[in-house]
């Protein structure tokens, strides 16, 4: 369990600097400038505070602005005068000011920016905590956050030296890369001549690999996320886990020794490990029986605290495991996993389709059903028209007509599509191209291909060998490859691409894959520093814990260290929720 | 004329800077004269007091360099001028009688105009002074009503009217502006009394230790740094003391009662010596601590310019500098001086003559251990020499002495060589900036102050549209065209730097800025390159200034200007094409500005100017190129106000990125606009979605909701999305039906999904209705069975469930029945159905109801390995021991076969 890293693996950079930067700036904003004494959560209700000034720390969203404006206007009606301060994080958008202006409160409110974009969730995980990135970019086509990403990359490169090799897949990756380069060029000089620490950087669009994100997670950390939802690196374990009437907030990161050992493990190993651990713990407690007074004193003063701490953590995780087992080891879950694997392999499509249908009919879970439909669509390169219609009909009957919009969203994002009969799309394209100039035609083609992204999962899977051939049982205790994160059934596409590029030290030989991924590659610089084994992987639109686990595994095997930068940690449910229309 | 060559006295010396070449027709006394400090330009206003309209005798404003080279000449067409003065930025301020102040550039280009207020306008200006403070330059005005108005900084004009002086009948005999503790005051003399005016009060002051018998003060002078004050009384007595008047430094009685024409301080910073230069019509007197004064006879009408470390004196024919001899120079050049520097200089001279005396002198210095000091003295003295040959011989001496020192840090020597080379270059007759070494060093700091402390900077930068580029804060200096007969300053024209020696780097010098003001771009660039200033600070700034000047050449075509600028600038770091374009636009050359913007690599920088120039569509595409959504949005709002709705939408249509951005905004802020957008685009799909959303988000009444759905359905048909249209129509039907159900049965039905509606009906016992609904909406059998099964189990209506199970063959098999019964913990019922489960699922069913033994039998019968394992995994404890054995046996048997 928890294999040590190879000796030649590099040290991870110290992220505490980022924390310090962000913290100091916020403290400055809050204390020095606005003398804030208490923080409230922004909720859509009137603020109950007698304070003379209100300070809002918000994401730059129009909705938030309307809320602020309504508060100010309510105060005005009540004849109250207060000072209002809005601090935007990570940046202010012109549209927000517009809203304040249109609502007639622009003069009453002063604005500030808190340029906080990178939250270190763990020693190797940075999150921008922008879950809205996914919907904004991949659904609405809103590019506002790309600038933020570029800024974040710029910050990283100023702190940790330049990145000699850059690889990227996807349109968003390309834009971010270009914007970031511009930033670097504008401010060059600083990073020049600095020795690079991070050797490679990968930028990946989430829509390049939806499949991985849509699969049920079976690695412990992923499972915890799927089951209990990890928020900003911490999780609320309810009474069913803590076996008391209180819920418990637990930080999940490398600091937690127990968690650190099991986080990347396949769930089937976790319980065994935990019980072994419990026995060891007991043995250590038991040692005190034969002790004399002095030894006992030592034990109490030195070891007991650590043991108690470990004890506490152990009981938490055992509780979590039990709760997960209760939920997931039922027959339904086995069936679900079986169906997923069948979809990934492309076997028994009919059976899987009827399984999904039954899933919908039985109203098992709206999000789960949606996820399975999307998985089917992507692996099969779109649903055949008959299924497309019938599954949608079933879904609408189960969950209501507003999901017509959900389906329209999913179609636009390329998550749930209908197999195109023939080349209708290209026909339309060429027709349009004839009408407009060449330059515009390129753009339109781009727009089209993003509109109806054709997934070529099956072909890619074959090319990259994503479905490992299994001879006999896949030993989950001693994994052979990254497929272990999905019980040996599937190697995450995103991770496989990274592995391949690192192995070949370039895109060479991957042309076919890139063509199939239907995306652009950003420039790669000269591979000047092969020895740099620290790798930054940037997920635009979110990444899952399974992917993180898989790459951590790859790092241990090959002597790399990966650092993850994601717009947010995500999972299948979050993706589906981002696409769902809900009645307000 | 009489020429004074280096009149070397104990404390002061005077040397000639230039012999003036300006060919003046009038005497200086017939002109208004103003000369800028720091070797700045001289402005003359001829015929200032003529009132006739005849062109020949109209006042003429002329500007000359310190060496007398004409820079500008223009006919004065505005009102009568009372006073002239130069600001710290070398702008000429002309104070008119009506209180208006006209500001001109170095080349006679009109900059701006401001007024000193109504009070001044009414009472006319009697007298005015331009003074310099740490914030910039101020103007003080004495009005006809004998009141003072002042502004401490003309670039950030705040007028202050000073309090009245009690009992003041006539004009004060003399007055001056003082600057103490960052506040400007006025000191004035009325008869035997002195008054200090500050913002709020007028207080009488008495200089300490003033000789008795004074009935009037004729002249007063403040030192360059506002630290000292000199008063000249009608008794011919001069009081010198601190500006606070609290301390007397010295006094002098010159016995001349005639009021002097000018009186200025002549002292160097940090020097203990005090000296004041007093000028009469034909006499110049230097007085100080010493009982004797130094007197010069003036052949011509002369004008004194106080400088930081001395006084410039110019007349029609000559321009001289009078200053206190610096210590180092005095030590070396004093007659029969035995100072180490003097000896070293001597040694070097002897060495050149190849005389052994060189060794003797050197030995003498070394024996005293003063060689380091000697070298330092020579270096320092070189800095204070005006003539290059003197500088050279001193530096040579220093260099000679250095050879005999092991560890003499070279930088002071190297820096001095560089500084002198720069100084000599700008002192050149053609350039005409006679800066002394001390002024040069001081100016650096001042210019720096200038750049960071001036409040107007931000404003001006904003106009230029660039905050990160401090460069442009001085852009204003090189604007607007000038009619100057001579050739245009082009970059090719080179003024060579006199060569001096090898050398390296030095901190930033201000000279280039001053040079830029004089349009001496080539020299400025040479200096930057010579001093190896980083490009961004040096050459780039100069080039940008040049470009800003270049765009004003109206007779050159846009193409040529743009090309010339691009050729010269290329992509020099730190040069902002958008700034230059902004300047071009400022000169009314929009096309040129657009051409220049093409060279701007950062598209984000192009946008604000394009907007200003009303090229919004171009701005939009540039903004989109920049990838900065905020910029795009800014342009969008601009466009929205500028174009009519149709054109605006058409523009959006071609820019998907902008369109999606605007849609996002509309979704939250302007729903109606969103609809119009979709309409305009014939985007029926989105229009349909829009109405669907409206059907549950915006509409309350059922009729409204149905109507919204109808609109949506129509849109979907138009979008050829039959599926969505049908689904929408179904929803309309369902809504109406739910409404009816609510009316007839009570309870809540509205907004339930079809599935939930049917479930609710069954749970409510309305089986008939449920069946009807299922038929109407063609609910598939499978769903209906699942639905009924779940609902009946929830009701625990086992009887009905059994009836239902037998109504026909189950389309979902019977395993679900078992599962659901078990979920309700009804093993009895579950077993009923277990027997009916098909063979494939039989084992599972039996295991569910807990009949392991029978499950084992079935599995063995099926000879299915997976099933056997499954059963085995369910075998627990002793009870199932036999079964487990049985399975193992069967397995073994199977393997044998």
PDB file of C-alpha atoms in Angstrom, chain A residues 61-62 66 92-95 98-99 102-103 136 140-144 147 179 186 331 335 358 360-363 389 392-402 404-405 408 412 581-583, chain B residues 602 626-630 633-634 637 640 657 660-661 664-665 667-670 685-686 689 692-693 696 716 723-724 727-728 731 751 753-756 777-780 782-783 786 819 823 844:
ATOM      1  CA  UNK A  61     -21.395  36.888 -11.493  1.00  0.00           C
ATOM      2  CA  UNK A  62     -24.363  38.876 -12.602  1.00  0.00           C
ATOM      3  CA  UNK A  66     -28.290  41.701  -8.572  1.00  0.00           C
ATOM      4  CA  UNK A  92     -13.795  42.188 -11.658  1.00  0.00           C
ATOM      5  CA  UNK A  93     -15.777  42.004 -14.847  1.00  0.00           C
ATOM      6  CA  UNK A  94     -17.112  44.944 -16.697  1.00  0.00           C
ATOM      7  CA  UNK A  95     -20.488  43.256 -16.979  1.00  0.00           C
ATOM      8  CA  UNK A  98     -22.761  47.352 -15.778  1.00  0.00           C
ATOM      9  CA  UNK A  99     -25.367  45.568 -13.721  1.00  0.00           C
ATOM     10  CA  UNK A 102     -28.252  49.549 -14.492  1.00  0.00           C
ATOM     11  CA  UNK A 103     -29.668  48.851 -11.070  1.00  0.00           C
ATOM     12  CA  UNK A 136     -19.463  28.672 -18.832  1.00  0.00           C
ATOM     13  CA  UNK A 140     -22.221  28.717 -22.971  1.00  0.00           C
ATOM     14  CA  UNK A 141     -19.053  29.309 -24.972  1.00  0.00           C
ATOM     15  CA  UNK A 142     -18.096  31.993 -22.520  1.00  0.00           C
ATOM     16  CA  UNK A 143     -14.351  32.514 -22.497  1.00  0.00           C
ATOM     17  CA  UNK A 144     -14.151  34.809 -19.526  1.00  0.00           C
ATOM     18  CA  UNK A 147      -7.871  34.935 -18.862  1.00  0.00           C
ATOM     19  CA  UNK A 179      -2.992  34.216 -23.663  1.00  0.00           C
ATOM     20  CA  UNK A 186       4.617  41.472 -21.959  1.00  0.00           C
ATOM     21  CA  UNK A 331     -26.382  -5.691  -6.409  1.00  0.00           C
ATOM     22  CA  UNK A 335     -24.798  -4.160 -12.244  1.00  0.00           C
ATOM     23  CA  UNK A 358     -34.867   0.395 -16.893  1.00  0.00           C
ATOM     24  CA  UNK A 360     -34.787   5.635 -16.064  1.00  0.00           C
ATOM     25  CA  UNK A 361     -38.100   3.857 -15.753  1.00  0.00           C
ATOM     26  CA  UNK A 362     -37.430   2.969 -12.165  1.00  0.00           C
ATOM     27  CA  UNK A 363     -36.480   6.576 -11.368  1.00  0.00           C
ATOM     28  CA  UNK A 389     -35.684   9.522 -29.028  1.00  0.00           C
ATOM     29  CA  UNK A 392     -35.214  11.030 -24.017  1.00  0.00           C
ATOM     30  CA  UNK A 393     -38.933  10.334 -23.972  1.00  0.00           C
ATOM     31  CA  UNK A 394     -38.517   7.974 -21.048  1.00  0.00           C
ATOM     32  CA  UNK A 395     -36.427  10.495 -19.209  1.00  0.00           C
ATOM     33  CA  UNK A 396     -38.901  13.299 -19.733  1.00  0.00           C
ATOM     34  CA  UNK A 397     -41.706  11.076 -18.519  1.00  0.00           C
ATOM     35  CA  UNK A 398     -39.735  10.231 -15.409  1.00  0.00           C
ATOM     36  CA  UNK A 399     -38.347  13.586 -14.515  1.00  0.00           C
ATOM     37  CA  UNK A 400     -40.371  16.264 -16.170  1.00  0.00           C
ATOM     38  CA  UNK A 401     -40.384  18.321 -19.338  1.00  0.00           C
ATOM     39  CA  UNK A 402     -37.877  20.959 -18.256  1.00  0.00           C
ATOM     40  CA  UNK A 404     -35.857  19.181 -22.749  1.00  0.00           C
ATOM     41  CA  UNK A 405     -33.480  22.023 -22.015  1.00  0.00           C
ATOM     42  CA  UNK A 408     -30.471  20.627 -25.583  1.00  0.00           C
ATOM     43  CA  UNK A 412     -24.581  21.439 -27.495  1.00  0.00           C
ATOM     44  CA  UNK A 581     -31.860  22.557 -16.056  1.00  0.00           C
ATOM     45  CA  UNK A 582     -33.550  22.736 -12.752  1.00  0.00           C
ATOM     46  CA  UNK A 583     -36.706  24.472 -11.905  1.00  0.00           C
TER      47      UNK A 583
ATOM     48  CA  UNK B 602      -1.079  43.559 -27.974  1.00  0.00           C
ATOM     49  CA  UNK B 626      -7.063  39.628 -27.464  1.00  0.00           C
ATOM     50  CA  UNK B 627      -9.058  36.900 -25.766  1.00  0.00           C
ATOM     51  CA  UNK B 628      -9.975  39.291 -22.990  1.00  0.00           C
ATOM     52  CA  UNK B 629     -13.699  38.933 -22.484  1.00  0.00           C
ATOM     53  CA  UNK B 630     -13.876  42.034 -20.397  1.00  0.00           C
ATOM     54  CA  UNK B 633     -17.786  43.390 -23.274  1.00  0.00           C
ATOM     55  CA  UNK B 634     -16.639  46.966 -23.050  1.00  0.00           C
ATOM     56  CA  UNK B 637     -21.649  48.120 -24.657  1.00  0.00           C
ATOM     57  CA  UNK B 640     -24.928  48.799 -28.284  1.00  0.00           C
ATOM     58  CA  UNK B 657     -17.662  34.786 -28.988  1.00  0.00           C
ATOM     59  CA  UNK B 660     -22.316  34.265 -26.417  1.00  0.00           C
ATOM     60  CA  UNK B 661     -20.964  36.858 -24.038  1.00  0.00           C
ATOM     61  CA  UNK B 664     -24.943  35.519 -20.976  1.00  0.00           C
ATOM     62  CA  UNK B 665     -25.517  39.088 -19.960  1.00  0.00           C
ATOM     63  CA  UNK B 667     -29.979  35.929 -19.773  1.00  0.00           C
ATOM     64  CA  UNK B 668     -29.683  37.636 -16.438  1.00  0.00           C
ATOM     65  CA  UNK B 669     -30.332  41.224 -17.239  1.00  0.00           C
ATOM     66  CA  UNK B 670     -32.422  41.590 -20.383  1.00  0.00           C
ATOM     67  CA  UNK B 685     -34.229  25.853 -31.291  1.00  0.00           C
ATOM     68  CA  UNK B 686     -33.008  28.349 -28.698  1.00  0.00           C
ATOM     69  CA  UNK B 689     -35.884  26.543 -25.172  1.00  0.00           C
ATOM     70  CA  UNK B 692     -39.963  26.369 -22.328  1.00  0.00           C
ATOM     71  CA  UNK B 693     -38.031  28.068 -19.577  1.00  0.00           C
ATOM     72  CA  UNK B 696     -42.209  27.381 -15.700  1.00  0.00           C
ATOM     73  CA  UNK B 716     -39.442  23.684 -32.322  1.00  0.00           C
ATOM     74  CA  UNK B 723     -39.161  15.437 -31.007  1.00  0.00           C
ATOM     75  CA  UNK B 724     -39.022  18.532 -28.866  1.00  0.00           C
ATOM     76  CA  UNK B 727     -42.693  16.507 -26.155  1.00  0.00           C
ATOM     77  CA  UNK B 728     -43.810  20.071 -25.618  1.00  0.00           C
ATOM     78  CA  UNK B 731     -46.516  18.612 -21.751  1.00  0.00           C
ATOM     79  CA  UNK B 751     -45.681  20.141 -12.262  1.00  0.00           C
ATOM     80  CA  UNK B 753     -43.687  14.469 -14.227  1.00  0.00           C
ATOM     81  CA  UNK B 754     -45.859  12.038 -16.139  1.00  0.00           C
ATOM     82  CA  UNK B 755     -44.448   9.146 -14.160  1.00  0.00           C
ATOM     83  CA  UNK B 756     -45.092  10.839 -10.873  1.00  0.00           C
ATOM     84  CA  UNK B 777     -49.637   9.150 -23.081  1.00  0.00           C
ATOM     85  CA  UNK B 778     -48.568   5.787 -24.435  1.00  0.00           C
ATOM     86  CA  UNK B 779     -46.527   4.878 -21.404  1.00  0.00           C
ATOM     87  CA  UNK B 780     -44.555   1.798 -22.333  1.00  0.00           C
ATOM     88  CA  UNK B 782     -42.242  -1.862 -18.874  1.00  0.00           C
ATOM     89  CA  UNK B 783     -42.446   1.512 -17.244  1.00  0.00           C
ATOM     90  CA  UNK B 786     -42.264  -0.897 -12.716  1.00  0.00           C
ATOM     91  CA  UNK B 819     -36.713  -7.544  -4.949  1.00  0.00           C
ATOM     92  CA  UNK B 823     -37.278  -4.258   0.185  1.00  0.00           C
ATOM     93  CA  UNK B 844     -30.679 -14.644  -7.688  1.00  0.00           C
TER      94      UNK B 844
END
